[in-house]
Amino acid sequence: DGMRPELLEVALERHRPKLIYVQPTFHNPTSEEMSVARRREIVEVCRRHRCPIVEDDWAGDLRLEGEPLPTLHAIDGGSNVIYLSTFSKKLMPGLRVG
């Protein structure tokens, strides 16, 4: 189910990172998804600690079944989450640049 909020809280207090990076939808390489409840908890913990979240939603549009889950950006309202996506995985999945 992804990052554990109680451990994130400890890490934020102890190490005070400048940001956290997450792939809540179709995590690479596990393909796991973070539940909506967990997404809300992560957003709230980071908001309390004023730690920005970088959300990498590289495959969010590739869902073949089931309802899409809300992004952390949508849950947060865009105030503390930087949302990243891509179109290369949809248009040219085999193309490698660099």
PDB file of N, CA and C in Angstrom, residues 9-94:
ATOM      1  N   GLU A   9       6.346  10.055   9.193  1.00  0.00           N
ATOM      2  CA  GLU A   9       6.337  11.081  10.248  1.00  0.00           C
ATOM      3  C   GLU A   9       7.670  11.090  11.005  1.00  0.00           C
ATOM      4  N   VAL A  10       8.148   9.909  11.368  1.00  0.00           N
ATOM      5  CA  VAL A  10       9.424   9.796  12.088  1.00  0.00           C
ATOM      6  C   VAL A  10      10.571  10.293  11.212  1.00  0.00           C
ATOM      7  N   ALA A  11      10.585   9.888   9.949  1.00  0.00           N
ATOM      8  CA  ALA A  11      11.657  10.299   9.037  1.00  0.00           C
ATOM      9  C   ALA A  11      11.657  11.808   8.822  1.00  0.00           C
ATOM     10  N   LEU A  12      10.477  12.408   8.709  1.00  0.00           N
ATOM     11  CA  LEU A  12      10.393  13.859   8.520  1.00  0.00           C
ATOM     12  C   LEU A  12      10.897  14.605   9.749  1.00  0.00           C
ATOM     13  N   GLU A  13      10.590  14.090  10.920  1.00  0.00           N
ATOM     14  CA  GLU A  13      11.064  14.729  12.159  1.00  0.00           C
ATOM     15  C   GLU A  13      12.570  14.568  12.337  1.00  0.00           C
ATOM     16  N   ARG A  14      13.067  13.399  12.014  1.00  0.00           N
ATOM     17  CA  ARG A  14      14.481  13.091  12.249  1.00  0.00           C
ATOM     18  C   ARG A  14      15.404  13.698  11.187  1.00  0.00           C
ATOM     19  N   HIS A  15      15.014  13.596   9.917  1.00  0.00           N
ATOM     20  CA  HIS A  15      15.926  13.968   8.827  1.00  0.00           C
ATOM     21  C   HIS A  15      15.580  15.282   8.133  1.00  0.00           C
ATOM     22  N   ARG A  16      14.358  15.752   8.303  1.00  0.00           N
ATOM     23  CA  ARG A  16      13.894  17.002   7.711  1.00  0.00           C
ATOM     24  C   ARG A  16      14.254  17.142   6.224  1.00  0.00           C
ATOM     25  N   PRO A  17      13.792  16.203   5.378  1.00  0.00           N
ATOM     26  CA  PRO A  17      14.099  16.288   3.947  1.00  0.00           C
ATOM     27  C   PRO A  17      13.443  17.511   3.312  1.00  0.00           C
ATOM     28  N   LYS A  18      13.975  17.927   2.191  1.00  0.00           N
ATOM     29  CA  LYS A  18      13.437  19.089   1.470  1.00  0.00           C
ATOM     30  C   LYS A  18      12.155  18.736   0.722  1.00  0.00           C
ATOM     31  N   LEU A  19      11.973  17.456   0.368  1.00  0.00           N
ATOM     32  CA  LEU A  19      10.768  16.984  -0.312  1.00  0.00           C
ATOM     33  C   LEU A  19      10.747  15.470  -0.264  1.00  0.00           C
ATOM     34  N   ILE A  20       9.589  14.893  -0.615  1.00  0.00           N
ATOM     35  CA  ILE A  20       9.517  13.445  -0.802  1.00  0.00           C
ATOM     36  C   ILE A  20       9.006  13.180  -2.214  1.00  0.00           C
ATOM     37  N   TYR A  21       9.414  12.046  -2.769  1.00  0.00           N
ATOM     38  CA  TYR A  21       9.052  11.638  -4.123  1.00  0.00           C
ATOM     39  C   TYR A  21       8.236  10.360  -4.020  1.00  0.00           C
ATOM     40  N   VAL A  22       7.070  10.335  -4.675  1.00  0.00           N
ATOM     41  CA  VAL A  22       6.212   9.148  -4.627  1.00  0.00           C
ATOM     42  C   VAL A  22       5.655   8.816  -6.001  1.00  0.00           C
ATOM     43  N   GLN A  23       5.385   7.535  -6.205  1.00  0.00           N
ATOM     44  CA  GLN A  23       4.656   7.031  -7.366  1.00  0.00           C
ATOM     45  C   GLN A  23       3.444   6.278  -6.816  1.00  0.00           C
ATOM     46  N   PRO A  24       2.375   6.969  -6.469  1.00  0.00           N
ATOM     47  CA  PRO A  24       1.251   6.308  -5.811  1.00  0.00           C
ATOM     48  C   PRO A  24       0.402   5.427  -6.725  1.00  0.00           C
ATOM     49  N   THR A  25       0.499   5.630  -8.033  1.00  0.00           N
ATOM     50  CA  THR A  25      -0.279   4.848  -8.985  1.00  0.00           C
ATOM     51  C   THR A  25       0.662   4.039  -9.861  1.00  0.00           C
ATOM     52  N   PHE A  26       0.522   2.726  -9.850  1.00  0.00           N
ATOM     53  CA  PHE A  26       1.362   1.819 -10.640  1.00  0.00           C
ATOM     54  C   PHE A  26       2.845   2.073 -10.379  1.00  0.00           C
ATOM     55  N   HIS A  27       3.224   1.959  -9.124  1.00  0.00           N
ATOM     56  CA  HIS A  27       4.616   2.166  -8.714  1.00  0.00           C
ATOM     57  C   HIS A  27       5.556   1.300  -9.554  1.00  0.00           C
ATOM     58  N   ASN A  28       6.665   1.863  -9.951  1.00  0.00           N
ATOM     59  CA  ASN A  28       7.675   1.136 -10.707  1.00  0.00           C
ATOM     60  C   ASN A  28       8.804   0.759  -9.753  1.00  0.00           C
ATOM     61  N   PRO A  29       9.120  -0.475  -9.569  1.00  0.00           N
ATOM     62  CA  PRO A  29       8.839  -1.650 -10.398  1.00  0.00           C
ATOM     63  C   PRO A  29       7.725  -2.555  -9.873  1.00  0.00           C
ATOM     64  N   THR A  30       7.062  -2.239  -8.775  1.00  0.00           N
ATOM     65  CA  THR A  30       6.119  -3.185  -8.154  1.00  0.00           C
ATOM     66  C   THR A  30       4.715  -3.169  -8.745  1.00  0.00           C
ATOM     67  N   SER A  31       4.333  -2.104  -9.435  1.00  0.00           N
ATOM     68  CA  SER A  31       2.980  -1.902  -9.976  1.00  0.00           C
ATOM     69  C   SER A  31       1.921  -1.780  -8.890  1.00  0.00           C
ATOM     70  N   GLU A  32       2.339  -1.601  -7.647  1.00  0.00           N
ATOM     71  CA  GLU A  32       1.400  -1.425  -6.534  1.00  0.00           C
ATOM     72  C   GLU A  32       0.744  -0.047  -6.605  1.00  0.00           C
ATOM     73  N   GLU A  33      -0.433   0.045  -5.989  1.00  0.00           N
ATOM     74  CA  GLU A  33      -1.126   1.325  -5.890  1.00  0.00           C
ATOM     75  C   GLU A  33      -1.346   1.677  -4.429  1.00  0.00           C
ATOM     76  N   MET A  34      -1.214   2.938  -4.137  1.00  0.00           N
ATOM     77  CA  MET A  34      -1.458   3.438  -2.790  1.00  0.00           C
ATOM     78  C   MET A  34      -2.968   3.653  -2.641  1.00  0.00           C
ATOM     79  N   SER A  35      -3.552   3.173  -1.555  1.00  0.00           N
ATOM     80  CA  SER A  35      -4.989   3.344  -1.332  1.00  0.00           C
ATOM     81  C   SER A  35      -5.330   4.820  -1.139  1.00  0.00           C
ATOM     82  N   VAL A  36      -6.596   5.145  -1.306  1.00  0.00           N
ATOM     83  CA  VAL A  36      -7.043   6.529  -1.122  1.00  0.00           C
ATOM     84  C   VAL A  36      -6.799   6.979   0.315  1.00  0.00           C
ATOM     85  N   ALA A  37      -7.081   6.102   1.279  1.00  0.00           N
ATOM     86  CA  ALA A  37      -6.853   6.457   2.687  1.00  0.00           C
ATOM     87  C   ALA A  37      -5.385   6.753   2.935  1.00  0.00           C
ATOM     88  N   ARG A  38      -4.503   5.930   2.387  1.00  0.00           N
ATOM     89  CA  ARG A  38      -3.063   6.135   2.572  1.00  0.00           C
ATOM     90  C   ARG A  38      -2.626   7.433   1.897  1.00  0.00           C
ATOM     91  N   ARG A  39      -3.168   7.712   0.722  1.00  0.00           N
ATOM     92  CA  ARG A  39      -2.838   8.961   0.020  1.00  0.00           C
ATOM     93  C   ARG A  39      -3.198  10.168   0.890  1.00  0.00           C
ATOM     94  N   ARG A  40      -4.369  10.120   1.486  1.00  0.00           N
ATOM     95  CA  ARG A  40      -4.797  11.237   2.351  1.00  0.00           C
ATOM     96  C   ARG A  40      -3.871  11.395   3.556  1.00  0.00           C
ATOM     97  N   GLU A  41      -3.485  10.271   4.145  1.00  0.00           N
ATOM     98  CA  GLU A  41      -2.588  10.318   5.307  1.00  0.00           C
ATOM     99  C   GLU A  41      -1.227  10.908   4.938  1.00  0.00           C
ATOM    100  N   ILE A  42      -0.678  10.486   3.807  1.00  0.00           N
ATOM    101  CA  ILE A  42       0.629  10.990   3.359  1.00  0.00           C
ATOM    102  C   ILE A  42       0.555  12.494   3.117  1.00  0.00           C
ATOM    103  N   VAL A  43      -0.504  12.935   2.450  1.00  0.00           N
ATOM    104  CA  VAL A  43      -0.685  14.370   2.192  1.00  0.00           C
ATOM    105  C   VAL A  43      -0.755  15.136   3.506  1.00  0.00           C
ATOM    106  N   GLU A  44      -1.494  14.624   4.467  1.00  0.00           N
ATOM    107  CA  GLU A  44      -1.653  15.319   5.750  1.00  0.00           C
ATOM    108  C   GLU A  44      -0.345  15.361   6.538  1.00  0.00           C
ATOM    109  N   VAL A  45       0.381  14.260   6.581  1.00  0.00           N
ATOM    110  CA  VAL A  45       1.668  14.233   7.295  1.00  0.00           C
ATOM    111  C   VAL A  45       2.624  15.252   6.683  1.00  0.00           C
ATOM    112  N   CYS A  46       2.712  15.263   5.363  1.00  0.00           N
ATOM    113  CA  CYS A  46       3.627  16.206   4.700  1.00  0.00           C
ATOM    114  C   CYS A  46       3.172  17.651   4.880  1.00  0.00           C
ATOM    115  N   ARG A  47       1.875  17.874   4.894  1.00  0.00           N
ATOM    116  CA  ARG A  47       1.363  19.232   5.119  1.00  0.00           C
ATOM    117  C   ARG A  47       1.754  19.717   6.520  1.00  0.00           C
ATOM    118  N   ARG A  48       1.597  18.860   7.511  1.00  0.00           N
ATOM    119  CA  ARG A  48       1.970  19.235   8.885  1.00  0.00           C
ATOM    120  C   ARG A  48       3.447  19.587   9.009  1.00  0.00           C
ATOM    121  N   HIS A  49       4.277  18.879   8.261  1.00  0.00           N
ATOM    122  CA  HIS A  49       5.728  19.093   8.339  1.00  0.00           C
ATOM    123  C   HIS A  49       6.232  20.081   7.285  1.00  0.00           C
ATOM    124  N   ARG A  50       5.313  20.633   6.522  1.00  0.00           N
ATOM    125  CA  ARG A  50       5.669  21.576   5.452  1.00  0.00           C
ATOM    126  C   ARG A  50       6.723  20.989   4.513  1.00  0.00           C
ATOM    127  N   CYS A  51       6.522  19.743   4.169  1.00  0.00           N
ATOM    128  CA  CYS A  51       7.429  19.037   3.266  1.00  0.00           C
ATOM    129  C   CYS A  51       6.704  18.792   1.941  1.00  0.00           C
ATOM    130  N   PRO A  52       7.153  19.413   0.856  1.00  0.00           N
ATOM    131  CA  PRO A  52       6.497  19.213  -0.439  1.00  0.00           C
ATOM    132  C   PRO A  52       6.593  17.763  -0.912  1.00  0.00           C
ATOM    133  N   ILE A  53       5.612  17.367  -1.696  1.00  0.00           N
ATOM    134  CA  ILE A  53       5.560  16.034  -2.293  1.00  0.00           C
ATOM    135  C   ILE A  53       5.712  16.193  -3.798  1.00  0.00           C
ATOM    136  N   VAL A  54       6.578  15.392  -4.408  1.00  0.00           N
ATOM    137  CA  VAL A  54       6.649  15.295  -5.863  1.00  0.00           C
ATOM    138  C   VAL A  54       5.951  13.992  -6.229  1.00  0.00           C
ATOM    139  N   GLU A  55       4.827  14.113  -6.924  1.00  0.00           N
ATOM    140  CA  GLU A  55       4.026  12.946  -7.314  1.00  0.00           C
ATOM    141  C   GLU A  55       4.295  12.622  -8.778  1.00  0.00           C
ATOM    142  N   ASP A  56       4.864  11.453  -9.035  1.00  0.00           N
ATOM    143  CA  ASP A  56       5.162  10.997 -10.390  1.00  0.00           C
ATOM    144  C   ASP A  56       4.036  10.069 -10.831  1.00  0.00           C
ATOM    145  N   ASP A  57       3.141  10.591 -11.646  1.00  0.00           N
ATOM    146  CA  ASP A  57       1.971   9.834 -12.109  1.00  0.00           C
ATOM    147  C   ASP A  57       2.181   9.409 -13.563  1.00  0.00           C
ATOM    148  N   TRP A  58       3.302   8.758 -13.817  1.00  0.00           N
ATOM    149  CA  TRP A  58       3.705   8.412 -15.178  1.00  0.00           C
ATOM    150  C   TRP A  58       2.713   7.503 -15.898  1.00  0.00           C
ATOM    151  N   ALA A  59       1.951   6.702 -15.176  1.00  0.00           N
ATOM    152  CA  ALA A  59       1.043   5.745 -15.814  1.00  0.00           C
ATOM    153  C   ALA A  59      -0.401   5.930 -15.382  1.00  0.00           C
ATOM    154  N   GLY A  60      -0.727   7.061 -14.808  1.00  0.00           N
ATOM    155  CA  GLY A  60      -2.072   7.283 -14.296  1.00  0.00           C
ATOM    156  C   GLY A  60      -3.173   7.146 -15.333  1.00  0.00           C
ATOM    157  N   ASP A  61      -2.861   7.451 -16.588  1.00  0.00           N
ATOM    158  CA  ASP A  61      -3.860   7.370 -17.657  1.00  0.00           C
ATOM    159  C   ASP A  61      -3.926   5.991 -18.309  1.00  0.00           C
ATOM    160  N   LEU A  62      -3.127   5.060 -17.858  1.00  0.00           N
ATOM    161  CA  LEU A  62      -3.065   3.743 -18.500  1.00  0.00           C
ATOM    162  C   LEU A  62      -3.926   2.690 -17.816  1.00  0.00           C
ATOM    163  N   ARG A  63      -4.808   3.083 -16.934  1.00  0.00           N
ATOM    164  CA  ARG A  63      -5.673   2.143 -16.208  1.00  0.00           C
ATOM    165  C   ARG A  63      -6.606   1.446 -17.194  1.00  0.00           C
ATOM    166  N   LEU A  64      -6.645   0.109 -17.120  1.00  0.00           N
ATOM    167  CA  LEU A  64      -7.492  -0.671 -18.014  1.00  0.00           C
ATOM    168  C   LEU A  64      -8.810  -1.080 -17.370  1.00  0.00           C
ATOM    169  N   GLU A  65      -8.854  -1.127 -16.048  1.00  0.00           N
ATOM    170  CA  GLU A  65     -10.094  -1.502 -15.369  1.00  0.00           C
ATOM    171  C   GLU A  65     -10.183  -0.799 -14.023  1.00  0.00           C
ATOM    172  N   GLY A  66     -11.395  -0.685 -13.528  1.00  0.00           N
ATOM    173  CA  GLY A  66     -11.609  -0.029 -12.239  1.00  0.00           C
ATOM    174  C   GLY A  66     -11.595   1.486 -12.359  1.00  0.00           C
ATOM    175  N   GLU A  67     -12.057   2.106 -11.309  1.00  0.00           N
ATOM    176  CA  GLU A  67     -12.103   3.567 -11.270  1.00  0.00           C
ATOM    177  C   GLU A  67     -10.725   4.135 -10.942  1.00  0.00           C
ATOM    178  N   PRO A  68     -10.354   5.236 -11.594  1.00  0.00           N
ATOM    179  CA  PRO A  68      -9.077   5.860 -11.242  1.00  0.00           C
ATOM    180  C   PRO A  68      -9.111   6.418  -9.823  1.00  0.00           C
ATOM    181  N   LEU A  69      -7.988   6.317  -9.144  1.00  0.00           N
ATOM    182  CA  LEU A  69      -7.872   6.865  -7.794  1.00  0.00           C
ATOM    183  C   LEU A  69      -7.475   8.334  -7.884  1.00  0.00           C
ATOM    184  N   PRO A  70      -7.905   9.148  -6.927  1.00  0.00           N
ATOM    185  CA  PRO A  70      -7.525  10.565  -6.976  1.00  0.00           C
ATOM    186  C   PRO A  70      -6.017  10.722  -6.777  1.00  0.00           C
ATOM    187  N   THR A  71      -5.444  11.670  -7.475  1.00  0.00           N
ATOM    188  CA  THR A  71      -4.020  11.947  -7.304  1.00  0.00           C
ATOM    189  C   THR A  71      -3.798  12.635  -5.963  1.00  0.00           C
ATOM    190  N   LEU A  72      -2.579  12.582  -5.482  1.00  0.00           N
ATOM    191  CA  LEU A  72      -2.242  13.320  -4.265  1.00  0.00           C
ATOM    192  C   LEU A  72      -2.457  14.808  -4.502  1.00  0.00           C
ATOM    193  N   HIS A  73      -2.143  15.241  -5.718  1.00  0.00           N
ATOM    194  CA  HIS A  73      -2.329  16.643  -6.095  1.00  0.00           C
ATOM    195  C   HIS A  73      -3.793  17.052  -5.943  1.00  0.00           C
ATOM    196  N   ALA A  74      -4.711  16.191  -6.382  1.00  0.00           N
ATOM    197  CA  ALA A  74      -6.143  16.487  -6.260  1.00  0.00           C
ATOM    198  C   ALA A  74      -6.580  16.483  -4.801  1.00  0.00           C
ATOM    199  N   ILE A  75      -6.084  15.532  -4.027  1.00  0.00           N
ATOM    200  CA  ILE A  75      -6.432  15.457  -2.606  1.00  0.00           C
ATOM    201  C   ILE A  75      -5.947  16.700  -1.879  1.00  0.00           C
ATOM    202  N   ASP A  76      -4.755  17.137  -2.219  1.00  0.00           N
ATOM    203  CA  ASP A  76      -4.120  18.287  -1.564  1.00  0.00           C
ATOM    204  C   ASP A  76      -4.676  19.622  -2.045  1.00  0.00           C
ATOM    205  N   GLY A  77      -5.244  19.642  -3.229  1.00  0.00           N
ATOM    206  CA  GLY A  77      -5.708  20.906  -3.790  1.00  0.00           C
ATOM    207  C   GLY A  77      -4.585  21.683  -4.461  1.00  0.00           C
ATOM    208  N   GLY A  78      -3.433  21.043  -4.617  1.00  0.00           N
ATOM    209  CA  GLY A  78      -2.327  21.665  -5.324  1.00  0.00           C
ATOM    210  C   GLY A  78      -1.448  22.581  -4.504  1.00  0.00           C
ATOM    211  N   SER A  79      -1.656  22.646  -3.198  1.00  0.00           N
ATOM    212  CA  SER A  79      -0.867  23.586  -2.396  1.00  0.00           C
ATOM    213  C   SER A  79       0.488  23.037  -1.967  1.00  0.00           C
ATOM    214  N   ASN A  80       0.635  21.706  -1.866  1.00  0.00           N
ATOM    215  CA  ASN A  80       1.889  21.143  -1.361  1.00  0.00           C
ATOM    216  C   ASN A  80       2.391  19.979  -2.220  1.00  0.00           C
ATOM    217  N   VAL A  81       1.707  19.712  -3.339  1.00  0.00           N
ATOM    218  CA  VAL A  81       2.082  18.588  -4.197  1.00  0.00           C
ATOM    219  C   VAL A  81       2.440  19.096  -5.587  1.00  0.00           C
ATOM    220  N   ILE A  82       3.611  18.700  -6.053  1.00  0.00           N
ATOM    221  CA  ILE A  82       4.055  18.995  -7.415  1.00  0.00           C
ATOM    222  C   ILE A  82       3.739  17.754  -8.234  1.00  0.00           C
ATOM    223  N   TYR A  83       2.900  17.908  -9.258  1.00  0.00           N
ATOM    224  CA  TYR A  83       2.400  16.778 -10.039  1.00  0.00           C
ATOM    225  C   TYR A  83       3.186  16.637 -11.337  1.00  0.00           C
ATOM    226  N   LEU A  84       3.702  15.428 -11.587  1.00  0.00           N
ATOM    227  CA  LEU A  84       4.427  15.132 -12.821  1.00  0.00           C
ATOM    228  C   LEU A  84       3.709  14.023 -13.571  1.00  0.00           C
ATOM    229  N   SER A  85       3.667  14.151 -14.893  1.00  0.00           N
ATOM    230  CA  SER A  85       3.102  13.114 -15.740  1.00  0.00           C
ATOM    231  C   SER A  85       3.930  13.064 -17.020  1.00  0.00           C
ATOM    232  N   THR A  86       3.547  12.195 -17.940  1.00  0.00           N
ATOM    233  CA  THR A  86       4.265  12.075 -19.200  1.00  0.00           C
ATOM    234  C   THR A  86       3.316  11.564 -20.270  1.00  0.00           C
ATOM    235  N   PHE A  87       3.631  11.861 -21.500  1.00  0.00           N
ATOM    236  CA  PHE A  87       2.860  11.282 -22.588  1.00  0.00           C
ATOM    237  C   PHE A  87       3.697  10.265 -23.365  1.00  0.00           C
ATOM    238  N   SER A  88       4.985  10.183 -23.116  1.00  0.00           N
ATOM    239  CA  SER A  88       5.847   9.274 -23.881  1.00  0.00           C
ATOM    240  C   SER A  88       5.485   7.809 -23.653  1.00  0.00           C
ATOM    241  N   LYS A  89       5.061   7.438 -22.461  1.00  0.00           N
ATOM    242  CA  LYS A  89       4.702   6.042 -22.185  1.00  0.00           C
ATOM    243  C   LYS A  89       3.439   5.638 -22.942  1.00  0.00           C
ATOM    244  N   LYS A  90       2.613   6.595 -23.274  1.00  0.00           N
ATOM    245  CA  LYS A  90       1.373   6.319 -23.992  1.00  0.00           C
ATOM    246  C   LYS A  90       1.590   6.302 -25.501  1.00  0.00           C
ATOM    247  N   LEU A  91       2.413   7.236 -25.999  1.00  0.00           N
ATOM    248  CA  LEU A  91       2.607   7.374 -27.438  1.00  0.00           C
ATOM    249  C   LEU A  91       3.740   6.517 -27.988  1.00  0.00           C
ATOM    250  N   MET A  92       4.845   6.437 -27.267  1.00  0.00           N
ATOM    251  CA  MET A  92       6.033   5.737 -27.758  1.00  0.00           C
ATOM    252  C   MET A  92       6.705   4.985 -26.612  1.00  0.00           C
ATOM    253  N   PRO A  93       6.095   3.924 -26.085  1.00  0.00           N
ATOM    254  CA  PRO A  93       6.640   3.262 -24.896  1.00  0.00           C
ATOM    255  C   PRO A  93       8.019   2.635 -25.093  1.00  0.00           C
ATOM    256  N   GLY A  94       8.392   2.313 -26.322  1.00  0.00           N
ATOM    257  CA  GLY A  94       9.691   1.691 -26.564  1.00  0.00           C
ATOM    258  C   GLY A  94      10.806   2.677 -26.838  1.00  0.00           C
TER     259      GLY A  94
END
